[in-house]
XYZ file of C-alpha atoms in Angstrom:
295
model
C 97.314 158.117 125.597
C 95.670 155.723 123.175
C 95.887 156.106 119.413
C 92.667 155.317 117.596
C 92.774 154.486 113.904
C 89.424 154.885 112.142
C 88.819 153.139 108.812
C 85.731 152.601 106.693
C 83.610 149.552 107.493
C 82.400 148.992 103.957
C 85.348 149.801 101.696
C 87.238 146.538 102.097
C 89.027 146.085 98.790
C 92.545 144.672 98.740
C 94.111 148.114 98.282
C 92.465 149.521 101.405
C 93.039 146.433 103.554
C 96.734 146.440 102.600
C 97.082 150.045 103.717
C 95.226 149.332 106.961
C 97.605 146.450 107.686
C 100.588 148.702 107.031
C 99.304 151.183 109.619
C 98.714 148.342 112.082
C 102.208 146.872 111.661
C 103.765 150.302 112.063
C 101.810 150.976 115.261
C 102.959 147.576 116.557
C 106.586 148.568 115.953
C 106.117 151.676 118.064
C 104.789 149.521 120.919
C 102.008 152.001 121.643
C 98.478 151.475 122.869
C 96.279 151.664 119.793
C 93.105 150.238 118.322
C 91.735 150.069 114.784
C 87.983 150.637 114.602
C 85.536 151.233 111.772
C 83.140 154.109 111.317
C 80.321 151.624 111.935
C 81.782 150.952 115.392
C 81.518 154.658 116.149
C 78.005 155.610 115.099
C 77.393 158.922 116.890
C 74.602 159.485 119.367
C 73.960 163.213 119.638
C 72.199 165.604 121.972
C 72.603 169.260 122.786
C 75.192 168.785 125.527
C 77.461 165.970 124.365
C 78.228 163.444 121.674
C 78.749 159.712 122.128
C 80.595 157.737 119.492
C 80.283 154.146 120.578
C 83.620 152.515 121.307
C 85.750 155.701 121.429
C 85.363 157.572 124.735
C 85.053 161.346 124.874
C 88.572 162.535 125.735
C 91.646 163.980 124.072
C 93.117 160.793 122.592
C 94.541 161.393 119.092
C 92.731 159.792 116.164
C 94.285 158.844 112.845
C 91.155 159.279 110.744
C 91.663 157.205 107.606
C 88.141 157.662 106.281
C 85.925 160.289 104.663
C 82.989 160.023 107.076
C 82.946 163.775 107.659
C 80.000 163.803 110.074
C 81.662 161.207 112.281
C 84.900 163.177 112.145
C 83.142 166.339 113.291
C 81.419 164.417 116.089
C 84.741 163.061 117.329
C 86.210 166.556 117.291
C 83.213 167.810 119.275
C 83.898 165.124 121.892
C 87.435 166.409 122.447
C 89.623 164.469 120.031
C 92.366 165.824 117.791
C 91.973 164.240 114.374
C 94.736 163.645 111.846
C 93.597 164.960 109.375
C 90.922 167.281 110.723
C 87.368 167.061 109.401
C 87.514 170.354 107.500
C 90.701 169.381 105.670
C 89.271 165.997 104.670
C 86.028 167.579 103.454
C 87.872 170.164 101.358
C 90.144 167.582 99.733
C 87.299 165.145 99.129
C 85.424 167.684 96.984
C 87.565 169.060 94.170
C 85.242 172.055 93.903
C 85.817 172.963 97.552
C 89.557 172.546 97.033
C 89.522 175.105 94.220
C 87.328 177.549 96.158
C 89.542 177.233 99.257
C 92.598 178.278 97.236
C 91.102 181.587 96.064
C 93.296 184.584 96.942
C 96.253 182.337 97.760
C 99.677 181.979 96.168
C 98.755 178.495 94.945
C 98.617 178.146 91.157
C 95.818 175.914 89.840
C 94.429 175.405 86.338
C 91.775 177.919 85.301
C 88.617 176.393 86.788
C 84.843 176.736 86.374
C 82.457 175.035 88.789
C 79.285 173.709 87.175
C 76.009 175.191 88.441
C 74.459 173.186 91.236
C 71.522 170.954 90.365
C 69.729 168.102 92.091
C 70.618 164.464 91.438
C 66.970 163.662 90.779
C 66.743 166.453 88.182
C 70.158 166.761 86.566
C 70.823 169.490 84.007
C 67.788 170.519 81.968
C 69.554 173.340 80.105
C 73.107 173.057 78.763
C 73.690 176.670 77.827
C 76.358 176.936 80.517
C 78.523 174.541 78.519
C 78.814 177.117 75.737
C 80.081 179.679 78.230
C 82.490 177.101 79.662
C 83.906 176.230 76.246
C 84.300 179.880 75.286
C 86.178 180.601 78.520
C 88.471 177.566 78.691
C 88.735 176.586 75.032
C 89.322 173.042 73.782
C 90.573 170.642 74.800
C 89.317 170.989 78.358
C 89.005 168.716 81.374
C 85.781 167.654 83.083
C 86.169 166.320 86.629
C 83.695 164.699 88.944
C 83.986 166.389 92.312
C 84.271 163.203 94.371
C 86.348 161.002 92.084
C 89.735 159.402 92.808
C 92.441 157.190 91.259
C 92.079 159.047 87.948
C 88.463 157.945 87.502
C 85.814 160.559 86.775
C 88.252 162.691 84.761
C 87.417 163.310 81.090
C 89.305 165.026 78.286
C 86.942 166.770 75.864
C 88.291 167.908 72.506
C 85.181 169.584 71.144
C 81.630 170.634 71.978
C 80.139 167.292 70.986
C 82.405 165.423 73.396
C 81.722 167.942 76.151
C 77.943 167.604 75.814
C 78.158 163.810 75.643
C 80.385 163.665 78.727
C 78.124 165.865 80.826
C 74.876 164.237 79.697
C 75.875 160.571 79.588
C 79.085 159.846 81.479
C 79.456 161.796 84.695
C 77.520 162.910 87.745
C 76.175 166.495 87.934
C 78.723 167.307 90.668
C 81.443 168.473 88.309
C 83.967 171.171 87.551
C 85.755 172.174 84.365
C 89.449 172.991 84.055
C 91.780 174.205 81.371
C 93.909 171.494 79.827
C 97.609 171.769 80.686
C 99.213 170.384 77.535
C 102.755 170.641 78.935
C 101.797 167.947 81.459
C 100.143 165.489 79.062
C 100.490 161.983 80.498
C 102.800 163.030 83.322
C 102.704 164.581 86.780
C 104.379 164.245 90.175
C 103.107 163.126 93.560
C 104.720 164.658 96.638
C 103.982 162.997 99.969
C 103.843 165.587 102.735
C 103.920 164.811 106.461
C 104.015 167.745 108.849
C 105.986 170.495 107.180
C 108.171 168.184 105.130
C 108.064 166.453 101.771
C 109.167 162.935 102.711
C 109.058 161.375 99.234
C 108.246 162.149 95.632
C 107.537 160.206 92.452
C 107.288 161.050 88.776
C 104.244 159.387 87.202
C 104.015 158.931 83.468
C 101.823 157.177 80.938
C 103.316 154.930 78.292
C 100.001 153.952 76.698
C 98.916 157.348 75.368
C 96.597 158.150 78.283
C 96.529 161.835 79.215
C 96.360 160.749 82.872
C 99.428 159.484 84.703
C 97.614 157.655 87.523
C 98.981 154.197 88.273
C 95.437 152.791 88.405
C 95.083 153.729 84.728
C 98.233 151.880 83.742
C 100.763 154.607 84.446
C 104.352 154.007 85.543
C 106.439 155.755 88.150
C 109.972 156.385 89.288
C 111.618 158.377 92.097
C 111.749 162.108 91.489
C 113.800 164.952 92.917
C 111.371 167.883 93.258
C 112.426 171.459 92.679
C 112.270 174.105 95.384
C 109.203 175.595 93.701
C 107.418 172.237 93.642
C 108.210 171.621 97.310
C 107.018 175.103 98.242
C 103.775 174.627 96.331
C 103.035 171.341 98.114
C 103.874 172.655 101.586
C 101.997 175.926 101.105
C 98.888 174.095 99.905
C 98.924 171.708 102.870
C 99.444 174.543 105.332
C 96.625 176.583 103.820
C 94.182 173.651 104.011
C 95.395 172.655 107.519
C 96.538 169.202 106.452
C 98.808 167.170 108.715
C 99.672 164.871 105.824
C 98.657 164.564 102.196
C 99.585 163.378 98.762
C 99.942 166.442 96.547
C 99.649 166.021 92.781
C 101.434 168.644 90.701
C 101.366 169.318 86.964
C 104.198 170.643 84.820
C 103.076 174.111 83.795
C 104.724 176.184 81.087
C 105.710 178.804 83.673
C 106.152 176.594 86.728
C 104.385 173.964 88.830
C 100.569 173.863 88.937
C 98.565 172.192 91.668
C 96.350 169.432 90.300
C 94.828 167.792 93.397
C 95.413 167.246 97.106
C 94.623 163.859 98.632
C 94.085 163.890 102.383
C 94.125 160.079 102.622
C 96.529 159.286 99.820
C 97.442 155.657 99.194
C 101.154 155.462 99.769
C 102.071 151.770 99.451
C 103.319 151.977 95.845
C 105.079 155.269 96.510
C 106.901 153.792 99.519
C 107.879 150.720 97.523
C 109.345 152.826 94.732
C 111.146 155.394 96.900
C 112.085 153.387 99.987
C 110.215 155.794 102.246
C 107.932 154.784 105.125
C 104.895 157.049 105.116
C 103.048 155.165 107.860
C 106.029 155.558 110.180
C 106.331 159.264 109.382
C 102.622 159.838 110.068
C 102.585 158.004 113.400
C 105.806 159.694 114.520
C 104.254 163.035 113.651
C 101.087 162.274 115.633
C 103.034 161.122 118.711
C 105.330 164.144 118.585
C 102.420 166.531 118.154
C 100.538 164.935 121.056
C 103.535 165.118 123.403
C 104.331 168.729 122.518
C 100.747 169.897 122.898
């Protein structure tokens, strides 16, 4: 067995390189055969009978897929590999609209959500009547989210119709959704790190600068947190439903219990590990090795 770790060739900021190095050091500790490659190393060559992906041979080696190149992920699965996480799970988590749709008819509580009508990037919205319907349904304040945003970016709090129209017309992409504002979770939430069927660590994130978002990238703070049974169940149920091997699950404090905010298939865990003393990279690689041996 050889463990392949796939990362993005072009996203080389300090935050991503640090995480990649953590995975590498952890794999070294396990003394296993592994290799880190980029998605550019694996450009797929396709035909009707097989798929070639450059440096990674077609076999059943496990792949820790730390990227969002969904088409590459699907190609690797077609060539016989088991991906952690699988392509469908990554795609669903990467698009907040797909996440919401995938949770329909489940026991997972999410904020009341409206998905904006689809338009083309070259056209945008030419009629904003749907915003009136959105405001009437959700009320103000409400949240506008870009479908492919992360680290708290692309999330907007709108207090009235003027702000809503300005946000949609001037600030965000047309790939958006609208959600009810959960005032009981203003400036605070929790992140539960799930690996396998276990919550291995949890933090409480909170804003001390008046921001309605608790993300650390936006200046939020954090401290270890002891999640309730209901919060643990929500995180594990959501990961199981979306077929995630591991994820960072963000949960809001609802008036009547926990509410799922977002699920991150490739959650950055360095700060969480530092604060809680956990080792997410070790837990993930142990899980992959155990799963490979038992299957």
